[in-house]
């Protein structure tokens, strides 16, 4: 039988305690155990960024972190940031600029973009491109995504 461990963490401001398989990754825990399906599972090996969530204030790849490693941590997902309206400006800009098609990459893209706004609030277009280069989009060709983030940072052009 697979080894299981008890964990306690905060997810989107709510205290959560569960017994989890030792090898369960964080994104599967959030999706399967807590029903938070906004973080997506794409490549499952740290390449595509679809699984991006925040742990203790920093964005991480939910497929590369075990749920047990989040024990005692503060985890935030796209659902929490959306509910708190932290993403409101980015969401509006993505919507207005048609910066999504299938939407699979969008939660991770928004999490990364919001992180950029925090860490480099005056980011140039090149810096935006570099920052989201770890988030793959199969549909848009990125232009509209970069336009949307640029608009939030520098205002409409
Ligand atoms: S699913 Fe985690 S980086 Fe692709
Ligand atoms: S909108 Fe489809 S992957 Fe980005």
PDB file of C-alpha atoms and ligand atoms in Angstrom:
ATOM      1  CA  UNK A   1       0.000   0.000   0.000  1.00  0.00           C
ATOM      2  CA  UNK A   2       1.250   3.464  -0.840  1.00  0.00           C
ATOM      3  CA  UNK A   3       2.654   5.515   1.990  1.00  0.00           C
ATOM      4  CA  UNK A   4       0.355   8.364   3.107  1.00  0.00           C
ATOM      5  CA  UNK A   5       1.023  11.420   5.239  1.00  0.00           C
ATOM      6  CA  UNK A   6      -1.089  14.010   7.039  1.00  0.00           C
ATOM      7  CA  UNK A   7      -0.741  17.567   5.830  1.00  0.00           C
ATOM      8  CA  UNK A   8      -2.241  20.877   6.932  1.00  0.00           C
ATOM      9  CA  UNK A   9      -2.052  23.969   4.774  1.00  0.00           C
ATOM     10  CA  UNK A  10      -3.962  27.096   3.843  1.00  0.00           C
ATOM     11  CA  UNK A  11      -5.568  27.111   0.417  1.00  0.00           C
ATOM     12  CA  UNK A  12      -7.060  30.381  -0.771  1.00  0.00           C
ATOM     13  CA  UNK A  13      -7.352  31.503   2.827  1.00  0.00           C
ATOM     14  CA  UNK A  14      -9.032  28.341   4.122  1.00  0.00           C
ATOM     15  CA  UNK A  15      -7.302  25.911   6.454  1.00  0.00           C
ATOM     16  CA  UNK A  16      -7.210  22.422   4.936  1.00  0.00           C
ATOM     17  CA  UNK A  17      -6.117  19.126   6.511  1.00  0.00           C
ATOM     18  CA  UNK A  18      -5.884  15.881   4.566  1.00  0.00           C
ATOM     19  CA  UNK A  19      -4.107  12.527   4.455  1.00  0.00           C
ATOM     20  CA  UNK A  20      -2.384  12.346   1.074  1.00  0.00           C
ATOM     21  CA  UNK A  21      -0.326   9.784  -0.802  1.00  0.00           C
ATOM     22  CA  UNK A  22       3.341  10.632  -0.330  1.00  0.00           C
ATOM     23  CA  UNK A  23       3.885  10.858  -4.078  1.00  0.00           C
ATOM     24  CA  UNK A  24       0.843  12.945  -4.981  1.00  0.00           C
ATOM     25  CA  UNK A  25       1.848  16.208  -6.599  1.00  0.00           C
ATOM     26  CA  UNK A  26       0.401  19.518  -5.518  1.00  0.00           C
ATOM     27  CA  UNK A  27      -1.637  20.203  -8.638  1.00  0.00           C
ATOM     28  CA  UNK A  28      -3.311  16.785  -8.462  1.00  0.00           C
ATOM     29  CA  UNK A  29      -4.069  17.376  -4.792  1.00  0.00           C
ATOM     30  CA  UNK A  30      -5.653  20.747  -5.548  1.00  0.00           C
ATOM     31  CA  UNK A  31      -7.662  19.398  -8.466  1.00  0.00           C
ATOM     32  CA  UNK A  32      -8.657  15.933  -7.297  1.00  0.00           C
ATOM     33  CA  UNK A  33      -8.896  16.403  -3.559  1.00  0.00           C
ATOM     34  CA  UNK A  34     -10.112  20.002  -3.299  1.00  0.00           C
ATOM     35  CA  UNK A  35     -11.918  20.380  -6.631  1.00  0.00           C
ATOM     36  CA  UNK A  36      -9.811  23.407  -7.593  1.00  0.00           C
ATOM     37  CA  UNK A  37      -9.520  22.629 -11.274  1.00  0.00           C
ATOM     38  CA  UNK A  38      -8.313  26.055 -12.444  1.00  0.00           C
ATOM     39  CA  UNK A  39      -4.678  24.981 -12.406  1.00  0.00           C
ATOM     40  CA  UNK A  40      -4.342  22.650 -15.374  1.00  0.00           C
ATOM     41  CA  UNK A  41      -2.168  19.630 -15.955  1.00  0.00           C
ATOM     42  CA  UNK A  42      -0.348  19.741 -19.270  1.00  0.00           C
ATOM     43  CA  UNK A  43       3.123  18.342 -19.592  1.00  0.00           C
ATOM     44  CA  UNK A  44       3.484  17.064 -16.000  1.00  0.00           C
ATOM     45  CA  UNK A  45       7.210  17.710 -16.037  1.00  0.00           C
ATOM     46  CA  UNK A  46       7.678  21.403 -15.435  1.00  0.00           C
ATOM     47  CA  UNK A  47       7.758  22.699 -18.984  1.00  0.00           C
ATOM     48  CA  UNK A  48       4.387  24.218 -19.929  1.00  0.00           C
ATOM     49  CA  UNK A  49       3.366  26.317 -16.906  1.00  0.00           C
ATOM     50  CA  UNK A  50      -0.295  25.281 -17.066  1.00  0.00           C
ATOM     51  CA  UNK A  51      -0.155  24.096 -13.456  1.00  0.00           C
ATOM     52  CA  UNK A  52       1.178  27.373 -11.995  1.00  0.00           C
ATOM     53  CA  UNK A  53       0.032  28.143  -8.449  1.00  0.00           C
ATOM     54  CA  UNK A  54       1.395  30.342  -5.672  1.00  0.00           C
ATOM     55  CA  UNK A  55       3.050  28.935  -2.582  1.00  0.00           C
ATOM     56  CA  UNK A  56       3.982  31.359   0.203  1.00  0.00           C
ATOM     57  CA  UNK A  57       3.794  34.221  -2.271  1.00  0.00           C
ATOM     58  CA  UNK A  58       5.912  32.736  -5.058  1.00  0.00           C
ATOM     59  CA  UNK A  59       4.667  31.045  -8.201  1.00  0.00           C
ATOM     60  CA  UNK A  60       5.602  27.397  -8.546  1.00  0.00           C
ATOM     61  CA  UNK A  61       4.837  24.536 -10.916  1.00  0.00           C
ATOM     62  CA  UNK A  62       2.211  22.444  -9.197  1.00  0.00           C
ATOM     63  CA  UNK A  63       3.350  19.363 -11.098  1.00  0.00           C
ATOM     64  CA  UNK A  64       6.880  19.601  -9.720  1.00  0.00           C
ATOM     65  CA  UNK A  65       5.963  20.009  -6.064  1.00  0.00           C
ATOM     66  CA  UNK A  66       4.560  17.268  -3.898  1.00  0.00           C
ATOM     67  CA  UNK A  67       1.454  17.964  -1.854  1.00  0.00           C
ATOM     68  CA  UNK A  68       3.389  16.963   1.275  1.00  0.00           C
ATOM     69  CA  UNK A  69       5.952  19.673   0.515  1.00  0.00           C
ATOM     70  CA  UNK A  70       3.164  22.227   0.846  1.00  0.00           C
ATOM     71  CA  UNK A  71       2.552  21.169   4.444  1.00  0.00           C
ATOM     72  CA  UNK A  72       2.324  24.349   6.542  1.00  0.00           C
ATOM     73  CA  UNK A  73       2.328  26.574   3.454  1.00  0.00           C
ATOM     74  CA  UNK A  74      -0.032  29.203   2.128  1.00  0.00           C
ATOM     75  CA  UNK A  75      -1.234  28.104  -1.292  1.00  0.00           C
ATOM     76  CA  UNK A  76      -3.155  30.344  -3.673  1.00  0.00           C
ATOM     77  CA  UNK A  77      -4.750  29.266  -6.921  1.00  0.00           C
ATOM     78  CA  UNK A  78      -6.367  31.047  -9.827  1.00  0.00           C
ATOM     79  CA  UNK A  79      -9.734  30.627  -8.041  1.00  0.00           C
ATOM     80  CA  UNK A  80      -8.524  32.500  -4.963  1.00  0.00           C
ATOM     81  CA  UNK A  81      -6.854  35.299  -6.893  1.00  0.00           C
ATOM     82  CA  UNK A  82      -9.897  35.608  -9.074  1.00  0.00           C
ATOM     83  CA  UNK A  83     -12.297  35.792  -6.123  1.00  0.00           C
ATOM     84  CA  UNK A  84     -10.153  38.402  -4.383  1.00  0.00           C
ATOM     85  CA  UNK A  85     -10.196  40.469  -7.603  1.00  0.00           C
ATOM     86  CA  UNK A  86      -6.403  40.570  -7.588  1.00  0.00           C
ATOM     87  CA  UNK A  87      -6.466  39.551 -11.242  1.00  0.00           C
ATOM     88  CA  UNK A  88      -9.316  41.817 -12.302  1.00  0.00           C
ATOM     89  CA  UNK A  89      -7.254  44.159 -14.500  1.00  0.00           C
ATOM     90  CA  UNK A  90      -5.420  41.342 -16.227  1.00  0.00           C
ATOM     91  CA  UNK A  91      -8.602  39.351 -16.743  1.00  0.00           C
ATOM     92  CA  UNK A  92     -10.310  42.355 -18.277  1.00  0.00           C
ATOM     93  CA  UNK A  93      -7.359  43.055 -20.570  1.00  0.00           C
ATOM     94  CA  UNK A  94      -7.135  39.389 -21.643  1.00  0.00           C
ATOM     95  CA  UNK A  95     -10.845  39.458 -22.409  1.00  0.00           C
ATOM     96  CA  UNK A  96     -10.726  42.721 -24.345  1.00  0.00           C
ATOM     97  CA  UNK A  97      -7.654  41.722 -26.320  1.00  0.00           C
ATOM     98  CA  UNK A  98      -8.849  38.190 -27.064  1.00  0.00           C
ATOM     99  CA  UNK A  99      -5.735  36.886 -25.358  1.00  0.00           C
ATOM    100  CA  UNK A 100      -7.135  33.389 -25.110  1.00  0.00           C
ATOM    101  CA  UNK A 101      -8.671  30.827 -27.371  1.00  0.00           C
ATOM    102  CA  UNK A 102      -9.060  27.390 -25.783  1.00  0.00           C
ATOM    103  CA  UNK A 103      -8.122  28.852 -22.379  1.00  0.00           C
ATOM    104  CA  UNK A 104      -5.991  25.912 -21.291  1.00  0.00           C
ATOM    105  CA  UNK A 105      -2.920  28.069 -20.675  1.00  0.00           C
ATOM    106  CA  UNK A 106      -4.839  31.050 -19.324  1.00  0.00           C
ATOM    107  CA  UNK A 107      -4.864  30.363 -15.565  1.00  0.00           C
ATOM    108  CA  UNK A 108      -1.110  29.741 -15.550  1.00  0.00           C
ATOM    109  CA  UNK A 109      -0.529  32.705 -17.837  1.00  0.00           C
ATOM    110  CA  UNK A 110      -2.518  34.997 -15.528  1.00  0.00           C
ATOM    111  CA  UNK A 111      -0.663  33.723 -12.463  1.00  0.00           C
ATOM    112  CA  UNK A 112       2.687  34.384 -14.163  1.00  0.00           C
ATOM    113  CA  UNK A 113       1.588  37.795 -15.444  1.00  0.00           C
ATOM    114  CA  UNK A 114       0.406  38.856 -11.993  1.00  0.00           C
ATOM    115  CA  UNK A 115       3.732  37.753 -10.584  1.00  0.00           C
ATOM    116  CA  UNK A 116       5.470  39.951 -13.152  1.00  0.00           C
ATOM    117  CA  UNK A 117       3.322  42.928 -12.133  1.00  0.00           C
ATOM    118  CA  UNK A 118       4.525  42.420  -8.566  1.00  0.00           C
ATOM    119  CA  UNK A 119       8.193  41.825  -9.297  1.00  0.00           C
ATOM    120  CA  UNK A 120       8.707  44.187 -12.251  1.00  0.00           C
ATOM    121  CA  UNK A 121       5.806  46.654 -12.376  1.00  0.00           C
ATOM    122  CA  UNK A 122       7.377  48.609 -15.250  1.00  0.00           C
ATOM    123  CA  UNK A 123       8.342  45.623 -17.385  1.00  0.00           C
ATOM    124  CA  UNK A 124       9.077  46.306 -21.032  1.00  0.00           C
ATOM    125  CA  UNK A 125       7.543  44.271 -23.855  1.00  0.00           C
ATOM    126  CA  UNK A 126      10.716  42.207 -24.095  1.00  0.00           C
ATOM    127  CA  UNK A 127      10.698  41.597 -20.361  1.00  0.00           C
ATOM    128  CA  UNK A 128       7.056  40.522 -20.547  1.00  0.00           C
ATOM    129  CA  UNK A 129       7.924  38.064 -23.303  1.00  0.00           C
ATOM    130  CA  UNK A 130      10.823  36.693 -21.319  1.00  0.00           C
ATOM    131  CA  UNK A 131       8.768  36.344 -18.165  1.00  0.00           C
ATOM    132  CA  UNK A 132       5.976  34.354 -19.756  1.00  0.00           C
ATOM    133  CA  UNK A 133       8.333  32.265 -21.877  1.00  0.00           C
ATOM    134  CA  UNK A 134       7.864  29.387 -19.445  1.00  0.00           C
ATOM    135  CA  UNK A 135       4.113  29.376 -20.067  1.00  0.00           C
ATOM    136  CA  UNK A 136       3.191  27.662 -23.295  1.00  0.00           C
ATOM    137  CA  UNK A 137       0.212  28.655 -25.391  1.00  0.00           C
ATOM    138  CA  UNK A 138      -0.730  26.428 -28.290  1.00  0.00           C
ATOM    139  CA  UNK A 139      -3.360  28.754 -29.731  1.00  0.00           C
ATOM    140  CA  UNK A 140      -2.765  32.475 -29.676  1.00  0.00           C
ATOM    141  CA  UNK A 141       0.741  33.056 -30.997  1.00  0.00           C
ATOM    142  CA  UNK A 142       1.339  35.119 -27.833  1.00  0.00           C
ATOM    143  CA  UNK A 143       0.904  38.569 -29.424  1.00  0.00           C
ATOM    144  CA  UNK A 144      -2.466  39.252 -27.825  1.00  0.00           C
ATOM    145  CA  UNK A 145      -1.261  37.932 -24.472  1.00  0.00           C
ATOM    146  CA  UNK A 146       1.748  40.235 -24.497  1.00  0.00           C
ATOM    147  CA  UNK A 147      -0.486  43.111 -25.667  1.00  0.00           C
ATOM    148  CA  UNK A 148      -2.863  42.511 -22.753  1.00  0.00           C
ATOM    149  CA  UNK A 149      -0.117  42.414 -20.140  1.00  0.00           C
ATOM    150  CA  UNK A 150       1.558  45.452 -21.689  1.00  0.00           C
ATOM    151  CA  UNK A 151      -1.725  47.359 -21.529  1.00  0.00           C
ATOM    152  CA  UNK A 152      -2.092  46.649 -17.823  1.00  0.00           C
ATOM    153  CA  UNK A 153       1.469  47.808 -17.204  1.00  0.00           C
ATOM    154  CA  UNK A 154       1.706  50.810 -19.504  1.00  0.00           C
ATOM    155  CA  UNK A 155      -1.935  51.700 -20.241  1.00  0.00           C
ATOM    156  CA  UNK A 156      -3.779  51.535 -23.561  1.00  0.00           C
ATOM    157  CA  UNK A 157      -1.792  52.371 -26.701  1.00  0.00           C
TER     158      UNK A 157
HETATM  159  S1  LIG B   1       1.884  20.564 -16.123  1.00  0.00           S
HETATM  160 FE1  LIG B   1       3.301  21.509 -14.806  1.00  0.00          FE
HETATM  161  S2  LIG B   1       4.622  22.618 -16.092  1.00  0.00           S
HETATM  162 FE2  LIG B   1       3.334  21.529 -17.451  1.00  0.00          FE
HETATM  163  S1  LIG B   2      -5.355  29.738 -25.427  1.00  0.00           S
HETATM  164 FE1  LIG B   2      -5.154  27.630 -25.939  1.00  0.00          FE
HETATM  165  S2  LIG B   2      -3.258  27.098 -25.072  1.00  0.00           S
HETATM  166 FE2  LIG B   2      -3.330  29.235 -24.807  1.00  0.00          FE
END
